[in-house]
Coordinates of C-alpha atoms and ligand atoms in Angstrom, one line a residue:
M12 CA -104.2 21.9 -98.8
R13 CA -104.0 20.4 -95.4
N14 CA -106.0 23.4 -94.0
R15 CA -108.6 22.9 -96.7
R16 CA -108.9 19.3 -95.9
K17 CA -109.2 20.2 -92.2
R18 CA -111.9 22.8 -93.0
A19 CA -113.6 20.3 -95.2
S20 CA -113.4 17.8 -92.4
T21 CA -114.8 20.3 -90.0
A22 CA -117.6 21.1 -92.4
L23 CA -118.3 17.4 -92.8
L24 CA -118.3 17.0 -89.1
A25 CA -120.7 19.8 -88.7
L26 CA -122.9 18.4 -91.4
F27 CA -122.7 15.0 -89.8
A28 CA -123.7 16.5 -86.4
M29 CA -126.6 18.3 -88.0
M30 CA -127.7 15.1 -89.7
I31 CA -127.6 13.3 -86.4
L32 CA -129.5 16.1 -84.8
L33 CA -132.0 15.9 -87.7
I34 CA -132.3 12.2 -87.5
A35 CA -132.7 12.4 -83.8
T36 CA -135.4 15.0 -84.1
L37 CA -137.1 13.1 -86.9
G38 CA -136.8 10.0 -84.8
I39 CA -138.5 11.6 -81.8
A40 CA -141.2 13.0 -84.1
G41 CA -141.6 9.7 -85.8
Y42 CA -141.8 8.0 -82.4
S43 CA -144.4 10.4 -81.2
V44 CA -146.6 9.9 -84.4
Q45 CA -146.3 6.2 -84.0
G46 CA -147.2 6.4 -80.3
M47 CA -150.3 8.4 -81.1
Y48 CA -151.1 5.9 -83.8
R49 CA -150.7 3.0 -81.4
A50 CA -152.9 4.7 -78.8
K51 CA -155.6 5.1 -81.4
I52 CA -155.2 1.4 -82.5
D53 CA -155.4 0.4 -78.8
E54 CA -158.5 2.5 -78.4
N55 CA -160.1 1.0 -81.6
R56 CA -159.1 -2.4 -80.4
Q57 CA -160.7 -1.7 -77.1
I58 CA -163.9 -0.4 -78.7
A59 CA -164.0 -3.4 -81.1
F60 CA -163.5 -5.8 -78.2
Q61 CA -166.2 -4.2 -76.0
A62 CA -168.6 -4.2 -79.0
S63 CA -167.9 -7.8 -79.7
Q64 CA -168.6 -8.7 -76.1
A65 CA -171.8 -6.7 -76.2
G66 CA -172.7 -8.5 -79.4
L67 CA -172.1 -11.8 -77.8
E68 CA -174.4 -11.0 -74.9
L69 CA -177.1 -9.8 -77.4
A70 CA -176.8 -12.9 -79.5
I71 CA -177.0 -15.2 -76.4
S72 CA -180.1 -13.4 -75.1
R73 CA -181.7 -13.6 -78.5
A74 CA -180.9 -17.3 -78.8
Y75 CA -182.4 -17.7 -75.3
S76 CA -185.6 -15.9 -76.1
D77 CA -186.0 -17.9 -79.3
L78 CA -185.9 -21.2 -77.4
A79 CA -189.6 -21.4 -76.7
A80 CA -190.6 -20.9 -80.3
N81 CA -187.9 -23.3 -81.4
K82 CA -189.1 -26.0 -78.9
G83 CA -186.0 -25.8 -76.7
I84 CA -183.3 -26.2 -79.3
F85 CA -180.8 -23.8 -80.9
L86 CA -181.1 -23.2 -84.6
S87 CA -178.1 -22.6 -86.8
G88 CA -177.8 -19.1 -88.2
E89 CA -175.7 -16.0 -88.8
K90 CA -177.0 -12.4 -88.8
S91 CA -175.7 -8.9 -89.0
I92 CA -175.8 -7.0 -85.8
S93 CA -174.0 -3.9 -87.1
T94 CA -177.0 -1.7 -86.5
D95 CA -177.4 -3.0 -82.9
L96 CA -173.8 -2.1 -82.1
D97 CA -173.6 1.2 -84.0
A98 CA -174.0 3.2 -80.8
L99 CA -171.0 1.4 -79.2
A100 CA -168.8 1.3 -82.3
P101 CA -170.0 3.7 -84.9
G102 CA -169.7 2.4 -88.5
C103 CA -168.6 -1.1 -87.4
T104 CA -169.4 -4.3 -89.3
A105 CA -170.7 -6.9 -86.9
T106 CA -172.1 -10.4 -87.2
S107 CA -173.4 -13.0 -84.7
S108 CA -173.7 -16.7 -85.3
V109 CA -175.2 -19.7 -83.6
A110 CA -173.7 -23.1 -84.2
P111 CA -175.7 -25.8 -82.5
Q112 CA -173.7 -28.8 -81.2
P113 CA -175.0 -32.4 -81.1
D114 CA -178.6 -32.7 -79.7
N115 CA -179.0 -28.9 -80.4
T116 CA -179.4 -27.9 -76.8
W117 CA -175.7 -26.8 -76.9
A118 CA -174.4 -24.2 -79.2
W119 CA -171.4 -22.0 -79.8
V120 CA -172.5 -18.4 -80.1
T121 CA -169.9 -16.1 -81.8
S122 CA -169.8 -12.4 -82.2
T123 CA -167.4 -10.7 -84.6
V124 CA -166.9 -6.9 -84.9
T125 CA -164.7 -5.0 -87.3
Y126 CA -164.2 -1.4 -86.2
K127 CA -161.8 1.0 -88.0
G128 CA -159.9 -1.9 -89.4
V129 CA -159.6 -3.8 -86.2
T130 CA -161.4 -7.1 -85.9
K131 CA -162.4 -8.7 -82.6
S132 CA -164.3 -12.0 -82.1
V133 CA -165.5 -13.7 -79.0
R134 CA -167.6 -16.8 -78.4
S135 CA -169.3 -18.8 -75.7
L136 CA -170.5 -22.3 -75.5
I137 CA -174.0 -22.2 -74.0
R138 CA -176.4 -24.9 -72.9
A139 CA -180.2 -24.6 -72.7
R140 CA -182.3 -26.7 -70.4
N141 CA -186.0 -27.0 -70.5
V142 CA -187.0 -26.9 -66.9
G143 CA -190.7 -26.7 -67.5
I144 CA -193.2 -28.6 -65.4
W145 CA -193.8 -31.3 -68.0
N146 CA -190.1 -31.9 -68.7
N147 CA -190.0 -34.1 -65.6
A148 CA -191.1 -37.6 -64.8
I149 CA -192.7 -36.3 -61.6
F150 CA -193.6 -32.7 -60.7
A151 CA -195.0 -32.3 -57.2
G152 CA -196.7 -29.3 -55.7
T153 CA -197.5 -29.7 -52.0
G154 CA -196.8 -33.0 -50.5
A155 CA -198.6 -34.4 -47.5
S156 CA -197.7 -35.6 -44.0
G157 CA -194.1 -34.6 -44.5
Q158 CA -193.8 -36.5 -47.7
A159 CA -194.2 -35.5 -51.3
I160 CA -193.5 -38.8 -52.8
N161 CA -194.1 -41.7 -50.5
G162 CA -193.1 -45.3 -51.4
N163 CA -190.9 -47.3 -53.5
V164 CA -190.7 -45.9 -57.0
D165 CA -188.4 -46.3 -59.9
I166 CA -188.2 -42.9 -61.7
R167 CA -186.3 -42.4 -64.9
G168 CA -186.0 -38.7 -65.6
S169 CA -186.2 -35.5 -63.7
V170 CA -188.1 -34.9 -60.4
H171 CA -189.2 -31.4 -59.3
I172 CA -190.8 -31.0 -55.9
L173 CA -191.9 -27.6 -54.7
G174 CA -193.2 -28.8 -51.3
E175 CA -194.8 -25.3 -50.7
G176 CA -197.9 -26.3 -48.8
E177 CA -201.5 -25.8 -50.0
A178 CA -202.3 -22.4 -51.4
Y179 CA -204.1 -20.0 -49.0
S180 CA -205.4 -16.5 -48.7
D181 CA -202.8 -14.7 -46.5
L182 CA -205.3 -12.3 -45.0
N183 CA -202.9 -10.8 -42.5
K184 CA -200.0 -10.8 -45.0
N185 CA -197.6 -12.5 -42.6
G186 CA -196.4 -15.1 -45.1
V187 CA -197.8 -18.1 -43.4
W188 CA -201.1 -19.8 -43.1
D189 CA -202.8 -19.0 -39.8
K190 CA -205.2 -21.4 -38.2
A191 CA -208.2 -20.2 -36.2
E192 CA -207.5 -18.7 -32.8
T193 CA -208.5 -21.2 -30.1
F194 CA -211.7 -20.4 -28.2
T195 CA -213.9 -21.9 -25.4
D196 CA -217.0 -23.1 -27.1
S197 CA -219.3 -22.2 -24.1
N198 CA -222.5 -23.0 -25.9
H199 CA -221.1 -26.2 -27.6
N200 CA -222.3 -25.3 -31.0
G201 CA -219.0 -25.9 -32.7
V202 CA -218.3 -22.3 -33.7
W203 CA -217.0 -19.2 -32.0
D204 CA -219.8 -16.9 -30.9
P205 CA -219.3 -13.2 -29.8
G206 CA -218.5 -13.2 -26.1
E207 CA -216.9 -16.6 -26.0
P208 CA -213.3 -16.4 -24.5
F209 CA -210.5 -16.8 -27.0
V210 CA -206.7 -16.7 -27.1
D211 CA -205.8 -13.6 -29.1
A212 CA -202.7 -15.0 -30.7
N213 CA -202.1 -12.1 -33.0
L214 CA -203.1 -9.5 -30.4
D215 CA -205.5 -7.6 -32.7
G216 CA -208.3 -7.7 -30.1
I217 CA -210.7 -9.8 -32.2
W218 CA -211.2 -13.5 -32.7
N219 CA -209.7 -14.6 -36.1
S220 CA -210.9 -17.6 -38.0
A221 CA -208.6 -19.8 -40.1
E222 CA -207.3 -18.3 -43.3
P223 CA -209.1 -19.8 -46.2
Y224 CA -207.0 -22.4 -48.1
N225 CA -207.2 -24.7 -51.2
D226 CA -207.7 -28.1 -49.7
S227 CA -206.6 -29.7 -53.0
N228 CA -206.3 -33.2 -51.5
K229 CA -209.7 -32.9 -49.7
N230 CA -208.3 -34.2 -46.5
G231 CA -210.1 -31.6 -44.4
F232 CA -207.0 -29.8 -43.1
Y233 CA -204.3 -27.4 -44.3
D234 CA -201.2 -29.2 -45.5
P235 CA -198.2 -27.0 -44.7
P236 CA -194.9 -26.7 -46.6
L237 CA -192.7 -29.7 -46.5
T238 CA -189.8 -30.2 -44.2
Q239 CA -188.9 -33.7 -45.4
T240 CA -189.4 -35.6 -48.6
D241 CA -189.3 -39.3 -48.3
L242 CA -187.7 -41.6 -50.9
N243 CA -187.1 -44.9 -49.3
S244 CA -186.7 -48.6 -49.9
D245 CA -187.6 -49.8 -46.5
F246 CA -190.2 -52.2 -48.0
S247 CA -189.7 -54.3 -51.2
G248 CA -187.6 -53.4 -54.1
N249 CA -185.4 -50.4 -54.6
A250 CA -186.4 -46.8 -55.0
Y251 CA -184.3 -45.2 -57.7
I252 CA -184.0 -42.0 -59.7
G253 CA -182.2 -42.8 -63.0
N254 CA -180.9 -41.1 -66.1
N255 CA -181.7 -43.7 -68.7
Y256 CA -184.2 -46.3 -70.0
S257 CA -181.9 -49.2 -69.0
G258 CA -184.0 -52.3 -68.2
M259 CA -187.2 -50.9 -69.7
D260 CA -189.7 -53.4 -71.3
A261 CA -188.8 -53.5 -75.0
G262 CA -192.5 -53.5 -76.0
L263 CA -193.1 -50.3 -74.1
E264 CA -189.8 -48.7 -75.3
A265 CA -191.1 -49.2 -78.9
L266 CA -194.1 -47.0 -78.2
V267 CA -192.1 -43.8 -77.4
P268 CA -189.3 -42.0 -79.2
A269 CA -185.8 -43.4 -78.5
A270 CA -184.2 -41.8 -75.5
P271 CA -181.9 -39.0 -76.4
R272 CA -178.2 -39.6 -76.8
I273 CA -175.4 -37.1 -76.2
S274 CA -172.2 -38.2 -77.8
G275 CA -173.6 -41.6 -78.1
I276 CA -174.5 -42.0 -74.4
E277 CA -178.2 -42.5 -73.6
T278 CA -179.3 -39.8 -71.2
L279 CA -182.6 -38.3 -70.0
S280 CA -180.8 -35.2 -68.7
T281 CA -182.1 -36.1 -65.2
E282 CA -182.1 -33.4 -62.6
V283 CA -183.6 -33.5 -59.1
R284 CA -185.0 -30.4 -57.5
V285 CA -186.6 -29.8 -54.2
K286 CA -187.6 -26.3 -53.2
H287 CA -188.8 -27.1 -49.7
G288 CA -188.0 -30.3 -47.8
R289 CA -185.3 -32.9 -47.7
I290 CA -185.0 -36.2 -49.6
A291 CA -184.6 -39.2 -47.2
I292 CA -182.7 -42.1 -48.7
S293 CA -182.6 -45.3 -46.9
G294 CA -182.0 -49.0 -47.6
S295 CA -180.7 -49.7 -51.2
A296 CA -182.4 -46.6 -52.7
T297 CA -180.2 -44.4 -54.8
V298 CA -180.4 -41.2 -56.8
G299 CA -178.3 -41.8 -59.9
A300 CA -175.9 -44.7 -60.1
T301 CA -172.2 -45.3 -60.3
G302 CA -170.3 -47.5 -62.6
S303 CA -171.0 -48.6 -66.2
I304 CA -174.6 -48.9 -67.3
D305 CA -175.4 -51.0 -70.3
G306 CA -171.7 -51.4 -71.1
G307 CA -171.2 -47.6 -70.9
T308 CA -173.8 -46.8 -73.4
S309 CA -176.2 -45.2 -70.8
K310 CA -175.5 -42.5 -68.3
G311 CA -175.4 -43.5 -64.7
S312 CA -175.1 -40.3 -62.7
I313 CA -177.8 -37.7 -62.8
D314 CA -177.0 -34.3 -64.4
G315 CA -177.8 -32.2 -61.4
S316 CA -179.1 -32.1 -57.8
Y317 CA -180.7 -28.9 -56.5
V318 CA -182.1 -29.7 -53.0
S319 CA -182.0 -26.7 -50.7
D320 CA -182.6 -28.6 -47.5
G321 CA -180.3 -31.5 -48.5
Y322 CA -180.5 -35.3 -48.0
T323 CA -181.2 -37.3 -45.0
G324 CA -182.2 -40.9 -44.1
T325 CA -179.8 -43.7 -43.2
K326 CA -177.9 -43.3 -46.5
G327 CA -178.4 -39.6 -47.2
S328 CA -176.2 -37.9 -49.7
S329 CA -173.9 -41.0 -49.9
A330 CA -176.5 -42.6 -52.1
V331 CA -176.6 -39.7 -54.5
F332 CA -174.5 -39.8 -57.7
S333 CA -174.8 -36.4 -59.4
D334 CA -172.5 -34.5 -61.7
N335 CA -172.7 -31.4 -59.6
G336 CA -172.4 -33.0 -56.2
T337 CA -175.1 -32.8 -53.5
N338 CA -174.8 -29.4 -52.0
N339 CA -176.5 -27.2 -54.5
A340 CA -179.6 -25.3 -53.5
Y341 CA -182.8 -25.0 -55.5
D342 CA -181.9 -23.0 -58.6
L343 CA -185.1 -22.0 -60.2
G344 CA -186.5 -19.5 -57.6
S345 CA -186.3 -16.6 -60.0
L346 CA -188.4 -18.4 -62.7
G347 CA -191.5 -18.3 -60.6
I348 CA -192.6 -21.9 -61.2
D349 CA -195.7 -22.6 -59.2
F350 CA -197.9 -25.6 -59.0
P351 CA -200.4 -25.1 -61.8
L352 CA -203.7 -25.0 -59.9
I353 CA -206.7 -25.0 -62.1
S354 CA -209.3 -23.9 -59.6
G355 CA -209.9 -22.5 -56.1
I356 CA -207.7 -20.4 -53.9
G357 CA -204.3 -19.7 -55.5
A358 CA -205.4 -20.7 -59.0
P359 CA -204.0 -18.1 -61.4
Q360 CA -205.7 -16.5 -64.4
Y361 CA -205.3 -18.6 -67.5
L362 CA -204.0 -17.3 -70.8
A363 CA -205.7 -19.3 -73.5
P364 CA -203.9 -20.2 -76.7
D365 CA -206.2 -17.7 -78.5
G366 CA -204.9 -14.9 -76.3
Q367 CA -208.1 -14.6 -74.2
I368 CA -207.7 -14.5 -70.5
Y369 CA -209.9 -16.7 -68.2
S370 CA -210.4 -16.3 -64.4
T371 CA -208.9 -19.8 -64.0
Q372 CA -207.9 -22.7 -66.2
E373 CA -211.0 -24.5 -65.1
A374 CA -213.1 -21.6 -66.4
Y375 CA -211.3 -22.1 -69.8
L376 CA -211.8 -25.9 -69.8
D377 CA -215.5 -25.3 -68.9
A378 CA -215.9 -22.8 -71.7
K379 CA -214.0 -24.6 -74.4
G380 CA -214.4 -28.3 -73.6
M381 CA -217.1 -30.5 -75.0
T382 CA -219.2 -31.9 -72.1
V383 CA -220.1 -35.6 -72.4
N384 CA -222.1 -37.8 -70.1
L385 CA -219.6 -40.6 -69.5
T386 CA -218.7 -42.3 -66.2
T387 CA -217.1 -45.5 -67.4
I388 CA -215.4 -46.6 -70.5
T389 CA -214.4 -50.3 -70.5
A390 CA -212.9 -52.3 -73.4
T391 CA -216.4 -53.7 -74.0
T392 CA -218.4 -50.5 -73.8
A393 CA -220.6 -50.1 -76.8
A394 CA -219.2 -47.9 -79.6
F395 CA -219.9 -44.2 -79.3
N396 CA -219.0 -41.0 -81.0
Y397 CA -219.4 -37.4 -79.9
S398 CA -218.2 -34.2 -81.5
D399 CA -219.1 -30.5 -81.2
G400 CA -217.9 -28.9 -84.4
N401 CA -215.3 -26.9 -82.5
G402 CA -212.5 -29.5 -82.8
N403 CA -213.5 -31.4 -79.7
S404 CA -214.5 -35.1 -80.2
I405 CA -214.4 -38.5 -78.6
S406 CA -215.1 -41.8 -80.2
F407 CA -214.8 -45.3 -79.0
T408 CA -214.6 -48.8 -80.6
P409 CA -214.9 -51.7 -78.3
E410 CA -212.3 -54.5 -78.5
G411 CA -212.8 -57.4 -80.9
N412 CA -213.1 -61.1 -80.1
K413 CA -210.8 -62.0 -77.3
G414 CA -209.4 -58.5 -77.3
N415 CA -208.3 -58.6 -80.9
P416 CA -208.2 -55.9 -82.1
P417 CA -207.9 -54.0 -78.8
A418 CA -210.4 -51.3 -77.9
K419 CA -209.7 -47.9 -79.4
L420 CA -210.4 -44.5 -78.0
V421 CA -209.9 -41.4 -80.2
V422 CA -209.9 -38.1 -78.4
N423 CA -209.3 -34.7 -80.0
G424 CA -209.5 -31.3 -78.3
V425 CA -210.9 -31.1 -74.8
V426 CA -213.6 -33.5 -73.5
R427 CA -215.2 -32.7 -70.1
V428 CA -217.0 -34.9 -67.7
N429 CA -218.8 -33.4 -64.7
G430 CA -218.3 -36.3 -62.3
D431 CA -215.8 -39.1 -61.9
I432 CA -214.7 -41.1 -64.8
K433 CA -213.3 -44.6 -64.8
L434 CA -211.1 -45.8 -67.7
G435 CA -211.1 -49.6 -68.3
A436 CA -211.7 -52.6 -66.1
S437 CA -209.3 -55.1 -64.6
K438 CA -206.8 -56.6 -67.0
E439 CA -208.1 -54.7 -70.0
T440 CA -206.3 -52.7 -72.6
I441 CA -207.6 -49.5 -74.3
T442 CA -205.5 -48.0 -77.1
Y443 CA -205.8 -44.4 -78.2
E444 CA -205.3 -42.1 -81.1
G445 CA -205.6 -38.4 -81.7
N446 CA -204.5 -35.3 -79.8
G447 CA -206.9 -34.8 -76.9
T448 CA -207.4 -34.2 -73.2
I449 CA -210.1 -35.6 -70.9
F450 CA -211.0 -33.3 -68.0
S451 CA -212.9 -34.6 -65.0
K452 CA -214.4 -32.1 -62.6
S453 CA -213.9 -34.8 -60.0
D454 CA -211.7 -37.9 -59.9
I455 CA -210.2 -40.1 -62.6
N456 CA -209.6 -43.8 -62.1
I457 CA -207.6 -45.9 -64.5
S458 CA -208.0 -49.7 -64.4
A459 CA -206.8 -50.7 -67.9
N460 CA -203.6 -50.4 -69.9
L461 CA -203.8 -47.1 -71.8
L462 CA -201.3 -47.1 -74.7
P463 CA -201.0 -45.6 -78.2
A464 CA -202.8 -47.5 -80.9
S465 CA -200.9 -49.8 -83.2
G466 CA -198.4 -48.0 -85.4
K467 CA -198.6 -44.8 -83.2
I468 CA -195.9 -43.3 -81.0
F469 CA -196.6 -41.3 -77.8
P470 CA -196.5 -38.3 -77.8
T471 CA -195.4 -37.5 -81.4
T472 CA -198.2 -39.2 -83.4
A473 CA -200.8 -39.9 -80.7
R474 CA -201.2 -38.2 -77.3
I475 CA -203.6 -38.2 -74.5
G476 CA -203.8 -35.9 -71.5
L477 CA -205.9 -36.6 -68.3
I478 CA -206.8 -33.7 -66.0
A479 CA -208.5 -34.6 -62.6
K480 CA -209.6 -31.6 -60.7
G481 CA -209.7 -34.0 -57.7
N482 CA -207.6 -37.1 -57.5
M483 CA -206.3 -39.8 -59.9
G484 CA -206.1 -43.5 -59.0
I485 CA -204.0 -45.9 -61.1
A486 CA -204.8 -49.6 -60.6
N487 CA -206.5 -48.8 -57.3
G488 CA -209.6 -50.7 -58.1
N489 CA -210.5 -54.1 -56.7
G490 CA -208.8 -56.8 -58.7
D491 CA -206.8 -54.3 -60.7
A492 CA -203.6 -55.8 -62.1
Q493 CA -200.4 -53.8 -62.8
L494 CA -200.9 -51.4 -65.7
K495 CA -198.9 -50.0 -68.6
L496 CA -199.8 -46.4 -69.4
A497 CA -198.5 -43.7 -71.7
G498 CA -199.8 -40.1 -71.3
A499 CA -199.7 -36.8 -69.6
F500 CA -201.3 -37.1 -66.2
Y501 CA -202.4 -34.2 -64.0
A502 CA -204.3 -34.2 -60.7
Q503 CA -204.9 -31.1 -58.7
G504 CA -205.2 -33.4 -55.7
K505 CA -203.3 -36.7 -55.3
I506 CA -202.1 -39.4 -57.7
S507 CA -202.2 -42.8 -56.1
S508 CA -200.5 -45.7 -57.8
A509 CA -201.0 -49.2 -56.5
K510 CA -199.4 -52.3 -58.2
Q511 CA -196.2 -52.4 -60.2
N512 CA -197.4 -50.1 -62.9
E513 CA -195.2 -49.0 -65.7
I514 CA -195.9 -45.4 -66.9
M515 CA -194.4 -43.5 -69.7
G516 CA -194.9 -39.7 -69.6
T517 CA -195.2 -37.3 -66.7
F518 CA -197.1 -37.1 -63.5
V519 CA -198.1 -33.6 -62.3
A520 CA -199.9 -33.6 -58.9
N521 CA -200.0 -31.8 -55.6
F522 CA -199.7 -35.1 -53.7
Y523 CA -198.5 -38.6 -54.4
D524 CA -198.9 -42.0 -53.0
M525 CA -196.8 -44.4 -55.0
G526 CA -197.4 -47.4 -52.8
T527 CA -194.9 -50.1 -52.1
N528 CA -194.8 -52.1 -55.3
V529 CA -192.1 -50.1 -57.1
P530 CA -194.1 -48.5 -60.0
K531 CA -191.8 -47.4 -62.8
I532 CA -192.1 -44.0 -64.4
Y533 CA -190.2 -43.2 -67.6
Q534 CA -190.0 -39.6 -68.6
V535 CA -190.6 -39.1 -72.3
P536 CA -188.4 -36.1 -73.3
A537 CA -190.5 -35.3 -76.4
L538 CA -193.6 -34.6 -74.3
P539 CA -193.1 -30.9 -73.4
T540 CA -193.0 -30.0 -77.1
N541 CA -195.8 -32.4 -78.0
M542 CA -198.4 -31.7 -75.3
P543 CA -202.0 -32.7 -75.5
P544 CA -204.2 -29.6 -75.5
A545 CA -204.9 -27.4 -72.5
M546 CA -202.7 -29.3 -70.0
P547 CA -202.1 -27.2 -66.8
G548 CA -198.6 -25.7 -66.6
D549 CA -197.6 -26.5 -70.2
K550 CA -195.6 -23.2 -70.6
L551 CA -192.0 -23.9 -71.4
F552 CA -189.3 -22.6 -69.0
F553 CA -185.7 -22.6 -69.9
T554 CA -182.4 -22.0 -68.1
L555 CA -179.2 -21.1 -69.9
K556 CA -175.8 -22.0 -68.7
N557 CA -172.6 -20.4 -70.1
Q558 CA -170.2 -23.3 -70.3
S559 CA -167.1 -21.5 -71.6
W560 CA -165.9 -18.2 -73.2
R561 CA -163.0 -17.5 -75.4
E562 CA -161.5 -14.7 -77.5
R563 CA -160.9 -15.8 -81.0
K564 CA -159.0 -12.8 -82.3
Ligands
CA622 CA1 -201.3 -15.4 -42.7
CA623 CA1 -219.9 -21.4 -29.7
CA624 CA1 -207.0 -12.1 -33.0
CA625 CA1 -205.4 -30.5 -47.4

């Protein structure tokens, strides 16, 4: 009995040992199956994650490339990107979505991928900025005498100065404009003649003439790239670059769309860019402002400063109030933004809206514009009406008794004048309607207020563009008073502003003389997407900034 029990105990012990062994073996086996399973899950998770990240990049690049068609804003939407990601994660289910944030230039972009039962989702907050030529208050090409913008000027909105010098044919491909080699004019005929001694500066054994250049300001010499850009208040008033419409004449403010607001704060998204040259700030001039503006309802600081050569003057960068500080270099070099020359050396080919290519934009304007024989339009000019059946027209109704109703100009399409044109006489007002551009093969002078007609808003329901192949003068005439203007203003040469003008819209010119009377220029952010026809440089350019990234699951 005792023995049996002992045997039984022994048997039980053996069984127990075997069970432990079995459990242990099974445990190892189970562990190894689970380990292989986990490795597979990790691999799937890795693939799902990588695919979701690739999906995010794809969705961001698509949102970016859609910006031009969508006029610079993000549109809400969700789409399947399963097919796009199939090579990375075969058989996955993938979606991307764009969720615009207030003002629609911000958006959350999300990519979600489910691969073999594992779901991964990542998202980024992106911000688009229209950095096109007409999304500025002032765009300057060349600049003269060391200064792109000279004088006291109150600018609300962005400023973009290239300061690249006049365009030229770089015959010897050395990257700089070369003047004529000096020579001894033995026969005093003003030109080099074979045999006359010369200084062979480039050691090529022959006398070299000056490289041809585009003398866009017609001053008779080549204007080189800038080394310094002057913004000063050494005279009267205060030069200023601001980010809001604070202090704007209420009557004028009613003629343009309300300034944008982001989270309730009025802002023009002002950025200041200078590719070549410095900004000199002296006296009480400032770029941006500190402290509360309009009780905190308007933004004081500018959004960004991108000035490669930095600030100088007696105040220098201490007078710059920018969200990104003052040490950022010019950031748009890769976009290839050039001054939009319409004719002469350096003028690019022009891609017309109908897809046809013209040798220059001037060639396009010549071919498509309606030529009229007008040199002066004053408020009392007799009524006229021209049209060509191709969508180009200009008509005029002089002002009524004592200016009531005001004179009205209606322009549609492109109207061309071969010589100078003068708009208005001293202390007059001309109102406008339509969607048109006046192109002068020479100079344009404006002596009257030029504002949208009653009930119209610039540039959404009435817009006018002025293109001067030469120069543009604003209130430069004898007896001209300060003017109020709303439009898109382009001069291949120089824009000169006398008087304390108030301008809504954008100036695009190679050179500026803003005088000493503190003209005010208010950028109208709706302009780049509501341009008058055929304005030079009206292509939209965007930058995209990735503000943040996060993994959702
Ligand atoms: Ca050269
Ligand atoms: Ca000679
Ligand atoms: Ca030579
Ligand atoms: Ca010149």
